[in-house]
Short mmCIF file of N, CA and C in Angstrom, two decimals:
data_model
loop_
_atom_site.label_atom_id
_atom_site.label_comp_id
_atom_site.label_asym_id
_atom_site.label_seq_id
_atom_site.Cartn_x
_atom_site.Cartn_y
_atom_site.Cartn_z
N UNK A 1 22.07 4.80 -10.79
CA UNK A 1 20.68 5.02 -10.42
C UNK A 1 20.06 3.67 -10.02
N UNK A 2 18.99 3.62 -8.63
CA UNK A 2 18.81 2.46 -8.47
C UNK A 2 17.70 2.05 -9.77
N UNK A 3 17.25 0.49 -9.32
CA UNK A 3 16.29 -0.32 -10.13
C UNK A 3 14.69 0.19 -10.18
N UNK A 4 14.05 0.40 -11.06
CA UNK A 4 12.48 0.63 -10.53
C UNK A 4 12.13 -0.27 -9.80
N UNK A 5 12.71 -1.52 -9.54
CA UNK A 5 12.31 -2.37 -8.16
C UNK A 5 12.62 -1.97 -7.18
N UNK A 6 13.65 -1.61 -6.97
CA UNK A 6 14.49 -0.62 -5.80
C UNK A 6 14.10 0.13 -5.09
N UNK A 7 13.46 0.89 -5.72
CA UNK A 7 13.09 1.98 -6.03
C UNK A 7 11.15 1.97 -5.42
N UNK A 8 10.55 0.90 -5.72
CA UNK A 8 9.49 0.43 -4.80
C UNK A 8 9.89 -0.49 -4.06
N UNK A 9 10.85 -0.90 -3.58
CA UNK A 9 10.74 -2.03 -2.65
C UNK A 9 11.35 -0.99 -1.51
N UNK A 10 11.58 0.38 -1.90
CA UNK A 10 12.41 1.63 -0.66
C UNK A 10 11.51 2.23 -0.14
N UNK A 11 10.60 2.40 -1.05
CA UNK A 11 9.53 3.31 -0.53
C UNK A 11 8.24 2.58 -0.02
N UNK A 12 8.05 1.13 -0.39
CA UNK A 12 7.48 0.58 0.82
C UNK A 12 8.14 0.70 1.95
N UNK A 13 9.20 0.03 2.37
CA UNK A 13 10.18 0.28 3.20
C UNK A 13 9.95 1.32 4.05
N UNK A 14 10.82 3.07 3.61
CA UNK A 14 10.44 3.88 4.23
C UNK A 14 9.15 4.58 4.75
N UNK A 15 8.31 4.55 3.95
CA UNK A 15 6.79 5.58 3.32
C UNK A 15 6.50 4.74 4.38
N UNK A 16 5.85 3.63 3.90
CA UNK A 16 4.76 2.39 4.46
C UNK A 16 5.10 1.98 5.81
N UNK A 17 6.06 1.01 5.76
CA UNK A 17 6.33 -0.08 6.92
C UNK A 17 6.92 1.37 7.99
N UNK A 18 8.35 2.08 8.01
CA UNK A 18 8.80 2.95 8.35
C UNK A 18 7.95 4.21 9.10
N UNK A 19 7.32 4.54 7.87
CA UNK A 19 5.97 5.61 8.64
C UNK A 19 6.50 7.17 8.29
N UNK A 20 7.91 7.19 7.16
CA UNK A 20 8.67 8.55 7.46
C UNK A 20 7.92 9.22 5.82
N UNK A 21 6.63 9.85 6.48
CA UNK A 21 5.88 10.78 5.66
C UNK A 21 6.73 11.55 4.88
N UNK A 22 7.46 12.25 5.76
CA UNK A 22 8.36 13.68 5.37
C UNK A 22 8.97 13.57 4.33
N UNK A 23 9.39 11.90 3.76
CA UNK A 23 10.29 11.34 2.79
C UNK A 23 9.39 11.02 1.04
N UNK A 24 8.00 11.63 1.39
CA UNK A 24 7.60 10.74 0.50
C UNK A 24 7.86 11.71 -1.32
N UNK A 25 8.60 12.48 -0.77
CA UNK A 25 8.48 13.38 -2.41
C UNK A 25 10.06 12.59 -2.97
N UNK A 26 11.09 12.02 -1.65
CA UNK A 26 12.18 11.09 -2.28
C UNK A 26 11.75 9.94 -3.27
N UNK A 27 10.37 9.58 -3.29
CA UNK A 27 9.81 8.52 -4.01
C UNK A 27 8.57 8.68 -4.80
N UNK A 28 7.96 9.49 -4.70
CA UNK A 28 6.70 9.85 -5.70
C UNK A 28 6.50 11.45 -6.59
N UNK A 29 6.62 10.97 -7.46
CA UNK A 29 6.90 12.44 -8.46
C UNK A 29 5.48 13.27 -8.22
N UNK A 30 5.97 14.38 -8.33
CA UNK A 30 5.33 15.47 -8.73
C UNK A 30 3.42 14.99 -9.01
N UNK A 31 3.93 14.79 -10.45
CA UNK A 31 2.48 14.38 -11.16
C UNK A 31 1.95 13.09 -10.32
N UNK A 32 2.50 12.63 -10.22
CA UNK A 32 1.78 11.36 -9.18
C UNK A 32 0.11 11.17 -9.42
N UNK A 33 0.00 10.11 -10.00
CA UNK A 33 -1.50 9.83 -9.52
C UNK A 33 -1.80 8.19 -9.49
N UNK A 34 -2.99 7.80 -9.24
CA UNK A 34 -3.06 6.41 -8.99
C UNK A 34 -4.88 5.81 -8.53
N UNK A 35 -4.45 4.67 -9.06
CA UNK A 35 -5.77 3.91 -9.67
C UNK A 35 -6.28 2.79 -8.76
N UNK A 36 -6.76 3.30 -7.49
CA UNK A 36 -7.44 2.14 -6.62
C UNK A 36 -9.08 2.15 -6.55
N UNK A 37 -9.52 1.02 -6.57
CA UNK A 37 -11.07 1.19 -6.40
C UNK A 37 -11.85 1.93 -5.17
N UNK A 38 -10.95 1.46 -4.07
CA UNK A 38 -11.90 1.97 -2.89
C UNK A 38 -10.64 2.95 -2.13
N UNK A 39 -9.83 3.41 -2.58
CA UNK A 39 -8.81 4.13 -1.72
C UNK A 39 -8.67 5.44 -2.65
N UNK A 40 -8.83 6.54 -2.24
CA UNK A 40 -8.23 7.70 -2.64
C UNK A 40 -7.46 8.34 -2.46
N UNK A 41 -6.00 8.23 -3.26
CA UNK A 41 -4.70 8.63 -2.94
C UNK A 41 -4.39 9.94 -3.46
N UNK A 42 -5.30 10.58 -3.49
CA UNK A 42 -5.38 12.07 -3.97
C UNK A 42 -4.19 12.01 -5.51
N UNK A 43 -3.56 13.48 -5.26
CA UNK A 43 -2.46 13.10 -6.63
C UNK A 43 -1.36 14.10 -6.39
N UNK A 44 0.13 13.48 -6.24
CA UNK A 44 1.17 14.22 -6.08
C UNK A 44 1.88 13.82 -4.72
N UNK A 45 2.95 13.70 -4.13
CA UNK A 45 3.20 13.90 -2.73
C UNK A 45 2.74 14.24 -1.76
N UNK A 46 1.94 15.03 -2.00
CA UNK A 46 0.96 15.44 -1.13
C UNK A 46 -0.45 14.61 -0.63
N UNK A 47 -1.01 13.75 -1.50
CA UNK A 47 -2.09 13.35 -1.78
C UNK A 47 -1.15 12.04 -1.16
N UNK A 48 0.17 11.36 -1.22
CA UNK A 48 0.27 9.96 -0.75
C UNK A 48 0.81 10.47 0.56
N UNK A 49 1.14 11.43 0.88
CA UNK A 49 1.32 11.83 2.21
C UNK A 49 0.15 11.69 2.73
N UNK A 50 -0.73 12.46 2.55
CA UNK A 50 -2.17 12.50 3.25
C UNK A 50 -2.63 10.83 3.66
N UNK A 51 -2.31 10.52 2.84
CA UNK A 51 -2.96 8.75 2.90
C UNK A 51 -1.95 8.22 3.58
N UNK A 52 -1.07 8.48 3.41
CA UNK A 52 0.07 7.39 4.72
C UNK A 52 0.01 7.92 6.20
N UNK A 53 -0.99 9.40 6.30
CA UNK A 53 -0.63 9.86 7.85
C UNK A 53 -2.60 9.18 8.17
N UNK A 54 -3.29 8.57 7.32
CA UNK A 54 -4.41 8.62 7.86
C UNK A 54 -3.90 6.93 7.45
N UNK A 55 -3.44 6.02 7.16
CA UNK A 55 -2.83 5.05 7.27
C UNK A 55 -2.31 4.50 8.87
N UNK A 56 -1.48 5.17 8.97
CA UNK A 56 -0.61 5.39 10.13
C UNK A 56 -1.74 6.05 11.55
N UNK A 57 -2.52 6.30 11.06
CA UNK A 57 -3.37 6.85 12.33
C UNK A 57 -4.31 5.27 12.51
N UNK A 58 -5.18 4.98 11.40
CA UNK A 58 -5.73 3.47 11.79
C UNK A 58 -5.08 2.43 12.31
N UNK A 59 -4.06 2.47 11.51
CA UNK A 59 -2.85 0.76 11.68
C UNK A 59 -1.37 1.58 12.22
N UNK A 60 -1.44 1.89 13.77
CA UNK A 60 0.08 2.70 13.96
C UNK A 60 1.40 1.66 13.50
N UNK A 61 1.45 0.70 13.92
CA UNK A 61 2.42 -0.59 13.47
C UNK A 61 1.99 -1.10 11.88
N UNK A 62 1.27 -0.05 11.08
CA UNK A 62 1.47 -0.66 9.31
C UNK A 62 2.44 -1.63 9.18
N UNK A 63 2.52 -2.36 8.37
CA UNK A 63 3.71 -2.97 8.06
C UNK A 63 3.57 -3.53 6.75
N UNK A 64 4.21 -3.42 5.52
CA UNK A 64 4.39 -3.79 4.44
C UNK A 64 5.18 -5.10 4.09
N UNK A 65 4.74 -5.97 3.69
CA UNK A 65 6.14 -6.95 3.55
C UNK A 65 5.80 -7.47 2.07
N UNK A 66 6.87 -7.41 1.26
CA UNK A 66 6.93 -7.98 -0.05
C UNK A 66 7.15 -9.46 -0.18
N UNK A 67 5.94 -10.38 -0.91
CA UNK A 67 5.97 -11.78 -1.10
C UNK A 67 6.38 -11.72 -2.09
N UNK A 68 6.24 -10.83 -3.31
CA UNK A 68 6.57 -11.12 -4.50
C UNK A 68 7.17 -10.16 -5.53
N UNK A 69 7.71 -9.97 -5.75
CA UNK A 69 8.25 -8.55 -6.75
C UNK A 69 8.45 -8.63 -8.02
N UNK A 70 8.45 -8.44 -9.59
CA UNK A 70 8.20 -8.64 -10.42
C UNK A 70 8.68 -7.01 -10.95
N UNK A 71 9.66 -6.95 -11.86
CA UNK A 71 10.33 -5.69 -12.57
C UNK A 71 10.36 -6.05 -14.09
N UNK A 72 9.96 -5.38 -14.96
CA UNK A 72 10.31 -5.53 -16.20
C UNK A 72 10.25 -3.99 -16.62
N UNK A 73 11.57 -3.34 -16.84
CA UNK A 73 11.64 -2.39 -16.84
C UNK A 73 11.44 -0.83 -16.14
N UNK A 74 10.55 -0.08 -16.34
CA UNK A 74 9.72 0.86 -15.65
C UNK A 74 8.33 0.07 -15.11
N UNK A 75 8.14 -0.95 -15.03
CA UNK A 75 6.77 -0.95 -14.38
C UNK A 75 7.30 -2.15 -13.29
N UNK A 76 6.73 -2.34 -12.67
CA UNK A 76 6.61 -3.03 -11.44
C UNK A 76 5.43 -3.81 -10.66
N UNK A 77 5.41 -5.00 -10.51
CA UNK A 77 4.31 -5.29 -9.75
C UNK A 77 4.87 -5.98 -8.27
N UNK A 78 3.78 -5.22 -7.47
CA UNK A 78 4.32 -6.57 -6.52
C UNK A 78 3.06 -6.68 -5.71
N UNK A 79 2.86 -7.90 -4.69
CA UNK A 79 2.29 -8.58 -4.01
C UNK A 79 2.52 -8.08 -2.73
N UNK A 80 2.05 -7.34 -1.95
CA UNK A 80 2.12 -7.44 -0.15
C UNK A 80 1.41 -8.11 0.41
N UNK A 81 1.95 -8.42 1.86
CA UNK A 81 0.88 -8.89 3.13
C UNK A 81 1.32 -8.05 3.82
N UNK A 82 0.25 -7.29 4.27
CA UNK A 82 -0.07 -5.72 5.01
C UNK A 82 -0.41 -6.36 6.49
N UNK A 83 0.09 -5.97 7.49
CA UNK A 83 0.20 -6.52 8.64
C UNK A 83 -0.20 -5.12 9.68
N UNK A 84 -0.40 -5.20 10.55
CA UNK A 84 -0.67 -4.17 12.06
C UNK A 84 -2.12 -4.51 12.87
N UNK A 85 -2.44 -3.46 13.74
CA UNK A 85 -3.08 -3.65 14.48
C UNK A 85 -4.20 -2.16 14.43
N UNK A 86 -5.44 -2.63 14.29
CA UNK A 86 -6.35 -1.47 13.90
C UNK A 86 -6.31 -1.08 14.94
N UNK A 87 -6.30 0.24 15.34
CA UNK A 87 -6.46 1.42 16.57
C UNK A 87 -7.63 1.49 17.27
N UNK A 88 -8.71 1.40 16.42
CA UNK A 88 -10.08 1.83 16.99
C UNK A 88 -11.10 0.68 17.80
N UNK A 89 -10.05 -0.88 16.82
CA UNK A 89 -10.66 -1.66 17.63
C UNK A 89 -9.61 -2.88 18.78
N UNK A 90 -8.46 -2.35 18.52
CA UNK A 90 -7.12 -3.37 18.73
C UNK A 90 -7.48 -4.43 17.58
N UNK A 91 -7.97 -5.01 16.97
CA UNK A 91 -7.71 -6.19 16.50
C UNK A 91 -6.48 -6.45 15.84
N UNK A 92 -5.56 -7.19 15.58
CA UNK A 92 -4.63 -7.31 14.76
C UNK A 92 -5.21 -8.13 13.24
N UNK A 93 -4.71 -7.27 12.41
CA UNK A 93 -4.97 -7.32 10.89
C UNK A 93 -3.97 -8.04 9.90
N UNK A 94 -4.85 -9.05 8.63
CA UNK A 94 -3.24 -9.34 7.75
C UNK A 94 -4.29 -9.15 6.57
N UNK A 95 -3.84 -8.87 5.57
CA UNK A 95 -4.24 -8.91 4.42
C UNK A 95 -3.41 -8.36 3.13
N UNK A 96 -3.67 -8.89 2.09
CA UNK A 96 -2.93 -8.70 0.94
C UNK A 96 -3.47 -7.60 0.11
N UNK A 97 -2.57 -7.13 -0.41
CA UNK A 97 -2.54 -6.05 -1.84
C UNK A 97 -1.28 -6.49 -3.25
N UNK A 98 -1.93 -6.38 -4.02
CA UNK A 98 -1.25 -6.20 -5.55
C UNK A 98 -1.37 -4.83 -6.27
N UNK A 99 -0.28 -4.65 -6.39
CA UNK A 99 0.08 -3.05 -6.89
C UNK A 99 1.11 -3.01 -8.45
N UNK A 100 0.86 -1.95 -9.48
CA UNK A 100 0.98 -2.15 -10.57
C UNK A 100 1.72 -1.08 -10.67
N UNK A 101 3.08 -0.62 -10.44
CA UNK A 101 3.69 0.83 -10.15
C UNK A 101 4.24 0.96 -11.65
N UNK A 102 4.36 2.37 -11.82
CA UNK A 102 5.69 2.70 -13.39
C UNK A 102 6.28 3.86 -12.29
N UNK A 103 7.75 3.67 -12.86
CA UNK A 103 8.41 4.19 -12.78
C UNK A 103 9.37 5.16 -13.84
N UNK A 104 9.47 6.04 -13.12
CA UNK A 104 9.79 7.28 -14.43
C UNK A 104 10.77 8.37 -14.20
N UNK A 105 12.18 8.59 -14.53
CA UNK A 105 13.25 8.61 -13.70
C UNK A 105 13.21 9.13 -12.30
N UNK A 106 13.35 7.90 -11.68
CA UNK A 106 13.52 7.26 -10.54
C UNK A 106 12.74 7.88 -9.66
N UNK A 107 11.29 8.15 -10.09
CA UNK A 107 10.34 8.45 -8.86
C UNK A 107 9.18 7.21 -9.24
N UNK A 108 7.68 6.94 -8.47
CA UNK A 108 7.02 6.14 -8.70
C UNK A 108 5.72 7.53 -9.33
N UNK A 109 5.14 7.24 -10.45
CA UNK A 109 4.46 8.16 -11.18
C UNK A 109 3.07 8.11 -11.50
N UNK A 110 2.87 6.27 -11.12
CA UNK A 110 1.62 5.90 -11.22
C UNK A 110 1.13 5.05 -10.79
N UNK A 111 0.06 4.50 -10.12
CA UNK A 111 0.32 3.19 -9.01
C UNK A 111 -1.10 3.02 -9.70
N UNK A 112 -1.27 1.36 -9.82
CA UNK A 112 -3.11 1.14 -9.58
C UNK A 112 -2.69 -0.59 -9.05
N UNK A 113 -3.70 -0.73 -8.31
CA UNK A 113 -3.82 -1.73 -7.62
C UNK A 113 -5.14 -2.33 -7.19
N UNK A 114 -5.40 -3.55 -6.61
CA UNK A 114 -6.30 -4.24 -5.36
C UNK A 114 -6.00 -4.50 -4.70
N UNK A 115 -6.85 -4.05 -3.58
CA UNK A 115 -6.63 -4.52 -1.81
C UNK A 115 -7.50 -5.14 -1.29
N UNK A 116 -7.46 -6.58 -0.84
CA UNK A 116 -8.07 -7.19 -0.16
C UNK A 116 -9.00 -7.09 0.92
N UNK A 117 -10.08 -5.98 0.25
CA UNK A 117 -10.34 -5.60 1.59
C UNK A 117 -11.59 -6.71 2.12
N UNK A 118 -11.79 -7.40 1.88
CA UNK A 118 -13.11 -8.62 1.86
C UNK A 118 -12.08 -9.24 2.98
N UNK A 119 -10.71 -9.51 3.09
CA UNK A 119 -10.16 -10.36 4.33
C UNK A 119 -10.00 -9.32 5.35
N UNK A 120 -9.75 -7.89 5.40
CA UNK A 120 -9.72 -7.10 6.18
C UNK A 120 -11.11 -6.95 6.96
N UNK A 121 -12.26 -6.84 6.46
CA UNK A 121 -13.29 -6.48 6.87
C UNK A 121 -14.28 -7.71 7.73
N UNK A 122 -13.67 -9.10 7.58
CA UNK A 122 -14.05 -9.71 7.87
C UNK A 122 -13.13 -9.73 9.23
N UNK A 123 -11.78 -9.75 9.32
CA UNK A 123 -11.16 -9.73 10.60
C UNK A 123 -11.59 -8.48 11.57
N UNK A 124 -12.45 -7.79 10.98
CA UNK A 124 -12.90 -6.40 11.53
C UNK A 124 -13.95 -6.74 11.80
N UNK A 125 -15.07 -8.04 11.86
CA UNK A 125 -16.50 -8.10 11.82
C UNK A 125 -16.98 -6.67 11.03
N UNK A 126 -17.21 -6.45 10.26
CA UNK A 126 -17.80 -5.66 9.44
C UNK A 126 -18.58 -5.79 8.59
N UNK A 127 -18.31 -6.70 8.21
CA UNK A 127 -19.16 -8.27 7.34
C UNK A 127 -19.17 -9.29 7.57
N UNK A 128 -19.94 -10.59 7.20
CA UNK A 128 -19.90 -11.60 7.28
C UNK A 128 -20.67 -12.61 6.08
N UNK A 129 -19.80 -13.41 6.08
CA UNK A 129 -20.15 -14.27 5.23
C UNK A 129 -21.41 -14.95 5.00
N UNK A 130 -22.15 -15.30 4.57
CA UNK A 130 -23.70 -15.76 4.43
C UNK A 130 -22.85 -17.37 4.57
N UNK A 131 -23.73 -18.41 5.51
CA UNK A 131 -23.79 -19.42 5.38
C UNK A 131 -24.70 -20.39 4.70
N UNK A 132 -24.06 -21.22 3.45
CA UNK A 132 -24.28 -21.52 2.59
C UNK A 132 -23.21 -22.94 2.72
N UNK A 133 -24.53 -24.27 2.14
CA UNK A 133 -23.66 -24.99 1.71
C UNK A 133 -24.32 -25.87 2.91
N UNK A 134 -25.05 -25.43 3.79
CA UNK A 134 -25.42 -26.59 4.95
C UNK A 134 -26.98 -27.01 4.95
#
């Protein structure tokens, strides 16, 4: 049986960077649920399907890449820099996420994380920084 690192470093891989929705019950159990502040990943295969096809509709070139990976047992953390190009406005996007996965024979069962979205939104003009300091 692979590693619970494996095991998220596949399903970024496929799910995420890849884009192959159809695959995502090979990697997220049943019960599935998960703990983000501003993202709602519903709960079950279904619910991270939903979010990877409205993923994949903003950023068609998503791209996941692991800086850092960290396994101690069933849980998992790792570090991305999330890469593509937003649809609605072309801009090309980078920004980071930290994700806190358990693993529970050999599906991912519970995810909570932060996403950078303060560097996203700024490469989006969406916000801007108050100038301060002059």
């Amino acid at each position: 049986m692979a590693s619970s690192g494996e095991i998220v470093r596949e399903a970024c891989n496929v799910i995420w960077t890849q884009g192959k929705v159809d695959r995502v019950s090979e990697f997220y159990s049943e019960d599935f649920r998960a703990d983000y502040p501003m993202t709602d990943w519903g709960t079950g295969p279904v619910g991270v399907a939903a979010l990877a096809e409205v993923v994949r509709k903003d950023i068609p070139d998503y791209t996941e890449q692991i800086e850092e990976l960290i396994e101690a047992g069933d849980e998992v953390v790792v570090r991305l820099r999330i890469t593509g190009t937003h649809q609605p406005t072309g801009v090309r996007v980078s920004f980071r996420d930290v994700s806190m996965l358990t693993v529970h024979e050999g599906k991912i069962c519970f995810q909570r994380g932060v996403t950078d979205y303060l560097s996203l939104y700024l490469q989006l003009q969406l916000v801007e920084l108050p100038d301060v300091g002059k």
